[in-house]
PDB file of N, CA and C in Angstrom:
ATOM      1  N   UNK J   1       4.163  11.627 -12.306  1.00 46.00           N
ATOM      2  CA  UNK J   1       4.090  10.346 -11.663  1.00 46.00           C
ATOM      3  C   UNK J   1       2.717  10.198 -11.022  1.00 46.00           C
ATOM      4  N   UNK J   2       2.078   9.064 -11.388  1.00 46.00           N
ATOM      5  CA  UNK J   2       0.500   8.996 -10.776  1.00 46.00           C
ATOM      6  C   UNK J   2       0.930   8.234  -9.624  1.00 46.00           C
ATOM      7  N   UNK J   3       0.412   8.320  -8.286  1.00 46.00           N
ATOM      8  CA  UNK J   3       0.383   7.718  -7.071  1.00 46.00           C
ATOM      9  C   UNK J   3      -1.197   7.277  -7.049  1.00 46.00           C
ATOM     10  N   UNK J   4      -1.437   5.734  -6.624  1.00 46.00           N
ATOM     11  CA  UNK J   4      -2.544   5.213  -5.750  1.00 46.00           C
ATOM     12  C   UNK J   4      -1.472   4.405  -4.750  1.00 46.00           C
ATOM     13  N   UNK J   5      -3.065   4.757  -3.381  1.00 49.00           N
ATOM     14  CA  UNK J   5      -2.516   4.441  -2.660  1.00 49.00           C
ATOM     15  C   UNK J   5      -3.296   3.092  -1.581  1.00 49.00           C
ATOM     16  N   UNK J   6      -2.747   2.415  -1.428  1.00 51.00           N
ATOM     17  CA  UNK J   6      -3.441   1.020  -0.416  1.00 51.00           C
ATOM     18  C   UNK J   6      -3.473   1.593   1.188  1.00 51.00           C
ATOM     19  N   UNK J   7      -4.980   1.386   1.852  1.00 53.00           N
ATOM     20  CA  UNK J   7      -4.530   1.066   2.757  1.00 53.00           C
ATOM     21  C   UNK J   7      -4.086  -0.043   3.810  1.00 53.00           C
ATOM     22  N   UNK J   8      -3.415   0.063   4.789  1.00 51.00           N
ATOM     23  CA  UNK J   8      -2.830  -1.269   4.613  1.00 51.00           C
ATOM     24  C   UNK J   8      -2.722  -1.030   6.527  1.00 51.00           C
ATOM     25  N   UNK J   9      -3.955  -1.777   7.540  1.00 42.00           N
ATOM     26  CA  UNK J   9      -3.934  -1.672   8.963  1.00 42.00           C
ATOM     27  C   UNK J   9      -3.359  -2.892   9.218  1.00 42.00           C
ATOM     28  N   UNK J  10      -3.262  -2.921  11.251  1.00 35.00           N
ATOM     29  CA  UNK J  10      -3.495  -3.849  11.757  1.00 35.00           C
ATOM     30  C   UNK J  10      -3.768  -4.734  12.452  1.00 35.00           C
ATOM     31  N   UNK J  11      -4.746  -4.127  12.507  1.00 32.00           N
ATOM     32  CA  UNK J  11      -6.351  -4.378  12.925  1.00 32.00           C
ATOM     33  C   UNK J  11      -7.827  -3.927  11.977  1.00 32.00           C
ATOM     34  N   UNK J  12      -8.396  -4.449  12.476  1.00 30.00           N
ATOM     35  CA  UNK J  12      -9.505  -3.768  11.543  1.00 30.00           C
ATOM     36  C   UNK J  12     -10.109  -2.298  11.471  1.00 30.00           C
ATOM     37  N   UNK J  13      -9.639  -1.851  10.555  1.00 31.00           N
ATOM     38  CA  UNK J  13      -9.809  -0.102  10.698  1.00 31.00           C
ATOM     39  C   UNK J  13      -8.806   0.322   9.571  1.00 31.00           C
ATOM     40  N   UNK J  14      -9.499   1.272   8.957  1.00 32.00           N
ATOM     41  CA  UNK J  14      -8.715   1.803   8.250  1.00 32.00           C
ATOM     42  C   UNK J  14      -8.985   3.544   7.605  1.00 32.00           C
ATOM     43  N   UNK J  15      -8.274   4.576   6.933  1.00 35.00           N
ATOM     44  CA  UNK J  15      -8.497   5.564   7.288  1.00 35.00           C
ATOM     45  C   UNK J  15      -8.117   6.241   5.880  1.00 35.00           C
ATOM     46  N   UNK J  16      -9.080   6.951   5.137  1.00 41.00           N
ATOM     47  CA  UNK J  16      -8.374   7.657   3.912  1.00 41.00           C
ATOM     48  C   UNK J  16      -8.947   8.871   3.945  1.00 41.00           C
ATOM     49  N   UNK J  17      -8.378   9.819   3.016  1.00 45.00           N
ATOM     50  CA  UNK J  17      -7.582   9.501   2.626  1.00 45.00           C
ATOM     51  C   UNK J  17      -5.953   9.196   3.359  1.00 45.00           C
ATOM     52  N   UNK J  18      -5.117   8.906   1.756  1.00 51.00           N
ATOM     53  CA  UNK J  18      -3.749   9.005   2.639  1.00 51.00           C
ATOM     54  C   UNK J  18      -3.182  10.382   3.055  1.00 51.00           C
ATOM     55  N   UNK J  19      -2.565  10.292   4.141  1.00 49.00           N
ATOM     56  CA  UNK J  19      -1.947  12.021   4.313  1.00 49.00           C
ATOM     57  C   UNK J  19      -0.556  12.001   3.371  1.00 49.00           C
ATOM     58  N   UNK J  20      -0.560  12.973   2.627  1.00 48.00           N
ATOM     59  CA  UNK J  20      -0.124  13.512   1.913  1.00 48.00           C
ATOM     60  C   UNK J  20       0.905  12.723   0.986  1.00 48.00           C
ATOM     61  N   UNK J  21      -0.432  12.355  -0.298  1.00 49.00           N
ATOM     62  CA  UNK J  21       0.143  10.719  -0.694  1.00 49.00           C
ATOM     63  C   UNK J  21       1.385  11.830  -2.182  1.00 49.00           C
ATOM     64  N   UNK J  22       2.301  11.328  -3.060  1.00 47.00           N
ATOM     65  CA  UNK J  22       2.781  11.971  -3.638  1.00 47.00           C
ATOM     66  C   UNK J  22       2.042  12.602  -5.014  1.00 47.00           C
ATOM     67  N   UNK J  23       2.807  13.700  -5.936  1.00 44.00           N
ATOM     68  CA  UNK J  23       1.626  14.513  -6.681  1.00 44.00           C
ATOM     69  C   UNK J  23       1.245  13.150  -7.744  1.00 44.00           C
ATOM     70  N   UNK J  24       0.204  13.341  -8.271  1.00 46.00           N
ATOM     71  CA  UNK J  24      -0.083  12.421  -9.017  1.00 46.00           C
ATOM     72  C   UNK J  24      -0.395  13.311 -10.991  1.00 46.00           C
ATOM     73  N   UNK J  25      -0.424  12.078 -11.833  1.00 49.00           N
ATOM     74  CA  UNK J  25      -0.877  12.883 -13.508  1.00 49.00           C
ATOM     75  C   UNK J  25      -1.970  11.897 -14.016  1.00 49.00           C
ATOM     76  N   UNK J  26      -2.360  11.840 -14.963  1.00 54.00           N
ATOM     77  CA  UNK J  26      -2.699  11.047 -15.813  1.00 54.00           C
ATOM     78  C   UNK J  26      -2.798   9.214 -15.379  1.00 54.00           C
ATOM     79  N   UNK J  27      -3.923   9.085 -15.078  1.00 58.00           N
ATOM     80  CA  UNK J  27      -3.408   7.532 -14.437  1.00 58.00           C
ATOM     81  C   UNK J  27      -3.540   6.569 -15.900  1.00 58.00           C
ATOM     82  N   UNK J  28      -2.535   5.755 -15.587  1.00 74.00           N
ATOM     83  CA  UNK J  28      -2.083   4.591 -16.310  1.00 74.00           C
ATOM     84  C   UNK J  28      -1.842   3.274 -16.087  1.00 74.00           C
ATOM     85  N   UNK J  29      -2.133   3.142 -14.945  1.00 79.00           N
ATOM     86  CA  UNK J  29      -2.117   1.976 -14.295  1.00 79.00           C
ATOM     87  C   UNK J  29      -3.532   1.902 -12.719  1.00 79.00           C
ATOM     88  N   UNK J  30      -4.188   1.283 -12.429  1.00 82.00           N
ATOM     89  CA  UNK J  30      -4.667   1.015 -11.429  1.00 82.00           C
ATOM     90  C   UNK J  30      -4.142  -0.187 -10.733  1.00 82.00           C
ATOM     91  N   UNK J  31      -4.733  -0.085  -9.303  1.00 83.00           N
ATOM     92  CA  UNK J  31      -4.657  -1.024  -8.393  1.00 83.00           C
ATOM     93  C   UNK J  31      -5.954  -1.578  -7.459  1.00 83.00           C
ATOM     94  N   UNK J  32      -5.836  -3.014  -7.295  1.00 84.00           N
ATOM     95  CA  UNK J  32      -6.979  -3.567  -6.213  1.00 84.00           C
ATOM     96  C   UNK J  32      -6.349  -4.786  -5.509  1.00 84.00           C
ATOM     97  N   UNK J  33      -6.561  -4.247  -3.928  1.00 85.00           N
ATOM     98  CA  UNK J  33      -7.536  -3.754  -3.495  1.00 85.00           C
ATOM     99  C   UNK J  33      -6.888  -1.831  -2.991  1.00 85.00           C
ATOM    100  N   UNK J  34      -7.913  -1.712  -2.525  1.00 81.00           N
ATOM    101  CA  UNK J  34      -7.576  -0.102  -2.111  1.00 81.00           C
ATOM    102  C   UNK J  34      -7.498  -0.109  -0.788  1.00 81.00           C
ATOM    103  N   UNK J  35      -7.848  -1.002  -0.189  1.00 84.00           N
ATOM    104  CA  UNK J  35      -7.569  -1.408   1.602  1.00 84.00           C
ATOM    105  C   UNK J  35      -7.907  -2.750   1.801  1.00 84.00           C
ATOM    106  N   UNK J  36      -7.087  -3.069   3.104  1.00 87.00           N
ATOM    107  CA  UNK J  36      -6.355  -4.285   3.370  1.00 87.00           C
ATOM    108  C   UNK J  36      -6.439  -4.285   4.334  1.00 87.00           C
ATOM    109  N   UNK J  37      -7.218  -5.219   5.681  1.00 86.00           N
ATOM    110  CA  UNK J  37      -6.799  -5.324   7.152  1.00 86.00           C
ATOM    111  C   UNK J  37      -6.697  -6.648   7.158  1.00 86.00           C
ATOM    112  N   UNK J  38      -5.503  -6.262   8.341  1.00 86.00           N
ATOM    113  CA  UNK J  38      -4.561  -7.228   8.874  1.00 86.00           C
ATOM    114  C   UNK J  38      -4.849  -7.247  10.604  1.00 86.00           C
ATOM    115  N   UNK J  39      -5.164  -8.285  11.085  1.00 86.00           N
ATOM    116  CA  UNK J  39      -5.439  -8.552  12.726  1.00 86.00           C
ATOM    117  C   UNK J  39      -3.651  -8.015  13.661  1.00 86.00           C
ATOM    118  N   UNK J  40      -3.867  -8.578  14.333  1.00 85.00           N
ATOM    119  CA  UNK J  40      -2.507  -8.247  15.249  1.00 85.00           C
ATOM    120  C   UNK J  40      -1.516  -9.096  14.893  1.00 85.00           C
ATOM    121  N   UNK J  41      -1.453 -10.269  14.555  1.00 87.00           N
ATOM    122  CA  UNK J  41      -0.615 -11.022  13.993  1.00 87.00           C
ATOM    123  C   UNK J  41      -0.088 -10.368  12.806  1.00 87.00           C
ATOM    124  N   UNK J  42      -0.446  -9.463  11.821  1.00 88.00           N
ATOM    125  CA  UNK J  42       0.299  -9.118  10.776  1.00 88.00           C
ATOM    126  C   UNK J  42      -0.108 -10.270   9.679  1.00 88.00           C
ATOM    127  N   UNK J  43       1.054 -10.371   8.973  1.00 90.00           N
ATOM    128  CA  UNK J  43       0.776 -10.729   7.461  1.00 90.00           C
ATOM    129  C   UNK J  43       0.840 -10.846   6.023  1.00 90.00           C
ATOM    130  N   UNK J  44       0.888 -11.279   5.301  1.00 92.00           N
ATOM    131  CA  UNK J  44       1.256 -10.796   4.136  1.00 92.00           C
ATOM    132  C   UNK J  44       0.511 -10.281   2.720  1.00 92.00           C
ATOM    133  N   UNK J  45       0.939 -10.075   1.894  1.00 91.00           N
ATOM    134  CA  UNK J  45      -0.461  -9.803   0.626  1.00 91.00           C
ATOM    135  C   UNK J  45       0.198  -9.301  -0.398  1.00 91.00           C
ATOM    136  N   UNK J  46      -0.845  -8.997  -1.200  1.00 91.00           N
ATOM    137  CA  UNK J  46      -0.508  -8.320  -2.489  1.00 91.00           C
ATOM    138  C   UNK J  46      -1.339  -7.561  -3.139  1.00 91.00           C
ATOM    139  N   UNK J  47      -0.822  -6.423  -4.041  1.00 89.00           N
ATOM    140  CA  UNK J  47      -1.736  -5.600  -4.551  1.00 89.00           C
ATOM    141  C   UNK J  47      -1.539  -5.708  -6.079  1.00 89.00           C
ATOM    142  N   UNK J  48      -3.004  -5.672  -6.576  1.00 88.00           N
ATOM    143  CA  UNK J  48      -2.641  -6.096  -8.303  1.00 88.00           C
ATOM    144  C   UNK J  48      -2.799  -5.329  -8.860  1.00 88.00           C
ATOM    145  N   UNK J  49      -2.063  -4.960 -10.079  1.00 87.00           N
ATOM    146  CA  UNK J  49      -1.809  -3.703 -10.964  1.00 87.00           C
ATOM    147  C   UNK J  49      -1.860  -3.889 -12.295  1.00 87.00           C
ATOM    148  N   UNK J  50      -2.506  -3.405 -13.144  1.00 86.00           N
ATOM    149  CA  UNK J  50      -3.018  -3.402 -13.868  1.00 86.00           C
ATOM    150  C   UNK J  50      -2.950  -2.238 -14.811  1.00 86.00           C
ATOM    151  N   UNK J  51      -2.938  -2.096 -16.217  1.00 84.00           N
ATOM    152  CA  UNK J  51      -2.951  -1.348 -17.256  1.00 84.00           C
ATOM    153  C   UNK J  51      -1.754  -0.953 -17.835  1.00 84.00           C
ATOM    154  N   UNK J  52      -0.550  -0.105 -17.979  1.00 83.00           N
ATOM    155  CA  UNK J  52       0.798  -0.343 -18.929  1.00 83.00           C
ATOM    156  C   UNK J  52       1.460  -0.030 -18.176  1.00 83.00           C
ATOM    157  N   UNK J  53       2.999   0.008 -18.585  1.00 84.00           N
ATOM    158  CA  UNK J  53       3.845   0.368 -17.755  1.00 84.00           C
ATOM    159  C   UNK J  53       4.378  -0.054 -16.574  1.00 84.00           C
ATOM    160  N   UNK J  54       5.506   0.442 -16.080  1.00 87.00           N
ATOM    161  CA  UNK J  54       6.316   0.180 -14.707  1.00 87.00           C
ATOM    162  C   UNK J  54       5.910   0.800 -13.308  1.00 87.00           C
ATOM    163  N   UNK J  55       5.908   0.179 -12.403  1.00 86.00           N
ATOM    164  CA  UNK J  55       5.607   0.280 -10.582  1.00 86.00           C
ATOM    165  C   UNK J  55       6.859   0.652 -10.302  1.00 86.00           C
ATOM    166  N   UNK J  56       6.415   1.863  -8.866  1.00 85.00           N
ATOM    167  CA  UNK J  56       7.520   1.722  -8.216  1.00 85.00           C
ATOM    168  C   UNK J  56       6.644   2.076  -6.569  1.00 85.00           C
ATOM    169  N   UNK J  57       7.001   1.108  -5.457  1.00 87.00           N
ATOM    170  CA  UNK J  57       6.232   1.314  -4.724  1.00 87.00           C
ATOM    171  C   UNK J  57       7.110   1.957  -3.466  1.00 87.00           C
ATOM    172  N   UNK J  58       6.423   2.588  -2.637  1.00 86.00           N
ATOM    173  CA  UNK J  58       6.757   2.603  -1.125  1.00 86.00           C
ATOM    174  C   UNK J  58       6.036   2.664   0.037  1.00 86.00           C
ATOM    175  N   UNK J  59       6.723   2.969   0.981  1.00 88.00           N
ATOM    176  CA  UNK J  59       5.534   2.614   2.367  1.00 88.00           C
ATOM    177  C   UNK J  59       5.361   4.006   3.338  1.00 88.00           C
ATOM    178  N   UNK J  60       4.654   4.459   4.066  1.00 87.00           N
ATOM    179  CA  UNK J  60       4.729   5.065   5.104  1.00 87.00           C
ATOM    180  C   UNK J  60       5.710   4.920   6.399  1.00 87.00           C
ATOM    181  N   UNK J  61       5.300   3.464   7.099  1.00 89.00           N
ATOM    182  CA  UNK J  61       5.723   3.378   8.339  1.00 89.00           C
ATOM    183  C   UNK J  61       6.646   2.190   7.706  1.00 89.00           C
ATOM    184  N   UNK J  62       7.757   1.599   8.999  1.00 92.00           N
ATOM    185  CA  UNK J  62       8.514   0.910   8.984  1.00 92.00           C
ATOM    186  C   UNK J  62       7.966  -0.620   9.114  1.00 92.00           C
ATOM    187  N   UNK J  63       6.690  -0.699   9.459  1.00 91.00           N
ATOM    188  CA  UNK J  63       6.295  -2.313  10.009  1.00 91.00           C
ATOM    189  C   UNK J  63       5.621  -2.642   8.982  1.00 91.00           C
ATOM    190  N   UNK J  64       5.292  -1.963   7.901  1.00 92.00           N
ATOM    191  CA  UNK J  64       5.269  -2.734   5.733  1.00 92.00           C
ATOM    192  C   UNK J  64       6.471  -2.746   5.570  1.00 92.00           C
ATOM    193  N   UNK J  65       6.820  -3.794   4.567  1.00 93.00           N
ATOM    194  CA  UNK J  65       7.574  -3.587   4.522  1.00 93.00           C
ATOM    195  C   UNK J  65       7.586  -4.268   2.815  1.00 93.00           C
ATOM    196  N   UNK J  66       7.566  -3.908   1.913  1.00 93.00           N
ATOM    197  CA  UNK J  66       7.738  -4.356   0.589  1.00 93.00           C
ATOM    198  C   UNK J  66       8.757  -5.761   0.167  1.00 93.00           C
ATOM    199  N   UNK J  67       7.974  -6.706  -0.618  1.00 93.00           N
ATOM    200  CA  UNK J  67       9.064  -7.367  -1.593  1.00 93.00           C
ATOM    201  C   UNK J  67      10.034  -7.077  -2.314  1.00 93.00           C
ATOM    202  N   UNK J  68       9.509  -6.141  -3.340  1.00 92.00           N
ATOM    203  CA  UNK J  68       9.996  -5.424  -4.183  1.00 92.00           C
ATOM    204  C   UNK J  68       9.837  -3.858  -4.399  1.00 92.00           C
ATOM    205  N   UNK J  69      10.987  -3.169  -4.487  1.00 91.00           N
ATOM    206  CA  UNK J  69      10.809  -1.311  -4.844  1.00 91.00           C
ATOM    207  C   UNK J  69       9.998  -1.516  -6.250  1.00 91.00           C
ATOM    208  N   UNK J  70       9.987  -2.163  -7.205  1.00 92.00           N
ATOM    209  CA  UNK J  70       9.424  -1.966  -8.567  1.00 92.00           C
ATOM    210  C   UNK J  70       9.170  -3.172  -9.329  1.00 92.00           C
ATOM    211  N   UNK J  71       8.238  -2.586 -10.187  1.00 92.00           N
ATOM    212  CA  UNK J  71       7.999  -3.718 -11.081  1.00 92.00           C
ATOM    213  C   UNK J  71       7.290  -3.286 -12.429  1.00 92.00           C
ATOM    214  N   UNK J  72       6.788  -4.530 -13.288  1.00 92.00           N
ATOM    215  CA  UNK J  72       5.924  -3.987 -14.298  1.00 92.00           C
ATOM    216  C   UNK J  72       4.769  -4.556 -13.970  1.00 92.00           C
ATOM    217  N   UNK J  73       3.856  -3.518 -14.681  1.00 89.00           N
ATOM    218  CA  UNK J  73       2.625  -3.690 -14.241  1.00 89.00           C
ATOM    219  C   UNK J  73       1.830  -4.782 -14.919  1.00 89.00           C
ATOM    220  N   UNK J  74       1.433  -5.316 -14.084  1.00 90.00           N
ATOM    221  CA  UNK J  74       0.486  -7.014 -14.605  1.00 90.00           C
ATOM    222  C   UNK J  74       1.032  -8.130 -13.560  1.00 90.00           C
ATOM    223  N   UNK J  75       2.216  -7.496 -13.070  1.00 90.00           N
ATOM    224  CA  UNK J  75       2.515  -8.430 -11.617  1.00 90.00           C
ATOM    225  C   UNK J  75       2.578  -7.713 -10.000  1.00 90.00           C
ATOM    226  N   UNK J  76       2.298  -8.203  -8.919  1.00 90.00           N
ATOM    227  CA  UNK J  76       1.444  -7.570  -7.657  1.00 90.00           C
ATOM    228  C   UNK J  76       2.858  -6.865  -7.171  1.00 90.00           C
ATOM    229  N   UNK J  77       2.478  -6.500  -6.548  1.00 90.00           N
ATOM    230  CA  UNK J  77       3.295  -5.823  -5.413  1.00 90.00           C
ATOM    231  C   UNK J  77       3.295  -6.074  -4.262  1.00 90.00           C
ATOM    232  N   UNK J  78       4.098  -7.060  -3.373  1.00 92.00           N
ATOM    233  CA  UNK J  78       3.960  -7.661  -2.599  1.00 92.00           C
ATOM    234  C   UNK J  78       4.972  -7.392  -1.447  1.00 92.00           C
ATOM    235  N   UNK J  79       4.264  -6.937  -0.220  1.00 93.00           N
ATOM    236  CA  UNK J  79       4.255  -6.990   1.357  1.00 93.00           C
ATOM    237  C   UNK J  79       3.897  -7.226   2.146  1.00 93.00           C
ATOM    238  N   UNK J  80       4.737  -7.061   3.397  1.00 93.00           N
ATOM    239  CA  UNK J  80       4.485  -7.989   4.749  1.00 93.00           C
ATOM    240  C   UNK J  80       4.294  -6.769   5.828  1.00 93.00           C
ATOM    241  N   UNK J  81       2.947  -6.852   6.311  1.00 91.00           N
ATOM    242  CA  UNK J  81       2.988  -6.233   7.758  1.00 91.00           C
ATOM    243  C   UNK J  81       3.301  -6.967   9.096  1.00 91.00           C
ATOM    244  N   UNK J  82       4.088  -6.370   9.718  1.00 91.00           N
ATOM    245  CA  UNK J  82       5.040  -7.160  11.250  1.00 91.00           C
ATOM    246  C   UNK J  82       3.944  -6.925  12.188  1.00 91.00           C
ATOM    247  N   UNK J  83       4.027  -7.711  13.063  1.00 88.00           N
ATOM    248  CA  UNK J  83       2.617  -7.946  14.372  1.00 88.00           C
ATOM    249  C   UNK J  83       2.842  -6.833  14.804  1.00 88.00           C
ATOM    250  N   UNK J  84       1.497  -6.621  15.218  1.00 86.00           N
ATOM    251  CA  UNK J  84       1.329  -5.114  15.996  1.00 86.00           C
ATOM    252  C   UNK J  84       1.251  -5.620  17.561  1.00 86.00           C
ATOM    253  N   UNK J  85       2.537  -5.475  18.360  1.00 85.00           N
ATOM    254  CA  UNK J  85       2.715  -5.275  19.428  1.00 85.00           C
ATOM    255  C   UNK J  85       1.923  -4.355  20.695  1.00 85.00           C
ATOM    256  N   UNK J  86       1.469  -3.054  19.972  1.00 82.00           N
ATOM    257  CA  UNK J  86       1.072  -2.383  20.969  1.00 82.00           C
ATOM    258  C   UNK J  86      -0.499  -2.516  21.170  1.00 82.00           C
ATOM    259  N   UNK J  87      -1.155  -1.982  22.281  1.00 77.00           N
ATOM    260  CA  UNK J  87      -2.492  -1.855  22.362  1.00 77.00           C
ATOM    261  C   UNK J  87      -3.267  -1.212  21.615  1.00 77.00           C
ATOM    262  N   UNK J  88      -2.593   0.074  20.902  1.00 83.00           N
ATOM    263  CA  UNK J  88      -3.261   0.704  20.007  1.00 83.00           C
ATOM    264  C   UNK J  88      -3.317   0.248  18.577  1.00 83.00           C
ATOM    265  N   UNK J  89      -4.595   0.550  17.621  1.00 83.00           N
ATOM    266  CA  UNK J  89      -4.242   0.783  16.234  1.00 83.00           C
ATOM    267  C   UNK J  89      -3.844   1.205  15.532  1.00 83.00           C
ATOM    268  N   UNK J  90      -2.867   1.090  14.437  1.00 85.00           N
ATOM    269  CA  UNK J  90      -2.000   1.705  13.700  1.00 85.00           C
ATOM    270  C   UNK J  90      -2.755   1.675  11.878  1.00 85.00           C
ATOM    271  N   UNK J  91      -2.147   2.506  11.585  1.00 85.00           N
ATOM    272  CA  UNK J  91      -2.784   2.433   9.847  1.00 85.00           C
ATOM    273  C   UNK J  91      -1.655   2.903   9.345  1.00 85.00           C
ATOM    274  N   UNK J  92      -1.192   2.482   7.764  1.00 87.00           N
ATOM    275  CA  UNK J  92      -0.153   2.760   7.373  1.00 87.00           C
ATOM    276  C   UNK J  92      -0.974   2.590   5.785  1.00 87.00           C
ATOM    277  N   UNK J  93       0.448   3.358   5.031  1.00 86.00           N
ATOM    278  CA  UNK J  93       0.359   2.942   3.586  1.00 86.00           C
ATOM    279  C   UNK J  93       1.058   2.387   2.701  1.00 86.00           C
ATOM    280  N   UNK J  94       0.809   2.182   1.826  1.00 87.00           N
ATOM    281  CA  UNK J  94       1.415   1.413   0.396  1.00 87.00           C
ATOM    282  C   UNK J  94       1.195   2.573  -0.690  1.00 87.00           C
ATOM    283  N   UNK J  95       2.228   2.961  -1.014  1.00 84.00           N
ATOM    284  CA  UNK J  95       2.419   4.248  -2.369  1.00 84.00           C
ATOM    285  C   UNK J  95       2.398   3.310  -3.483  1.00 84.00           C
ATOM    286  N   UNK J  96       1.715   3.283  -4.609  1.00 85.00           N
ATOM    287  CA  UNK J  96       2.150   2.410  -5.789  1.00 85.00           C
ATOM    288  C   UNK J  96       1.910   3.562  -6.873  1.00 85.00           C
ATOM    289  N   UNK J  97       3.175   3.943  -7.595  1.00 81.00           N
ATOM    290  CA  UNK J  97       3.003   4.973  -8.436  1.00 81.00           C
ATOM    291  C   UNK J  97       3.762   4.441  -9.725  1.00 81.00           C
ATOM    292  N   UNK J  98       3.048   5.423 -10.794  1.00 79.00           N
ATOM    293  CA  UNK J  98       3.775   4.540 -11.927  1.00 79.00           C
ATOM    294  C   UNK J  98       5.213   5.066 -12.635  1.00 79.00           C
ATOM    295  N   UNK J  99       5.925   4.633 -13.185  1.00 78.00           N
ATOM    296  CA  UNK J  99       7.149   5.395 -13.356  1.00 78.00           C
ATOM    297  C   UNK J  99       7.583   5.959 -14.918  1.00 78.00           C
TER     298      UNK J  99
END
């Protein structure tokens, strides 16, 4: 299973690599963008995928939160980050691996 991974803040800042993104093979699919900031309000977006085959995505933290677990590749992958409440910055990820 090849893993790329988005990063995906919220605020401006962001941090790679990912910690300990899953094993990856042979890539068959890419993705863009490779990072994504989001202000305190949060937000939504998408990541576009590209080359054969099926997606299956996931997240790090609980405040991404995905459209969809999967898809085929040539259509985005689309999530929402929830407002960042606290004073500090947070960074999270988006797993998009192919299946």
């Amino acid at each position: 299973m090849l893993t790329k991974t988005v990063n995906v803040t919220a605020l401006d800042f962001y941090v790679t690599p990912a910690p300990n993104p899953p094993m990856a093979k042979d890539a068959k699919i890419s993705i863009t963008p490779t990072t994504r900031n989001f202000g305190v309000s949060g937000g939504g977006n998408s990541i576009i995928t590209s080359g054969s085959g099926t997606w299956t995505a996931a997240v790090s933290d609980t405040w991404i939160t995905l459209n969809a677990m999967s898809g085929n590749v040539g259509y985005p992958v689309a999530y929402t980050v929830s407002a960042n409440t606290n004073v500090e910055q947070r960074t999270g990820y988006v797993y998009v691996s192919e299946i």
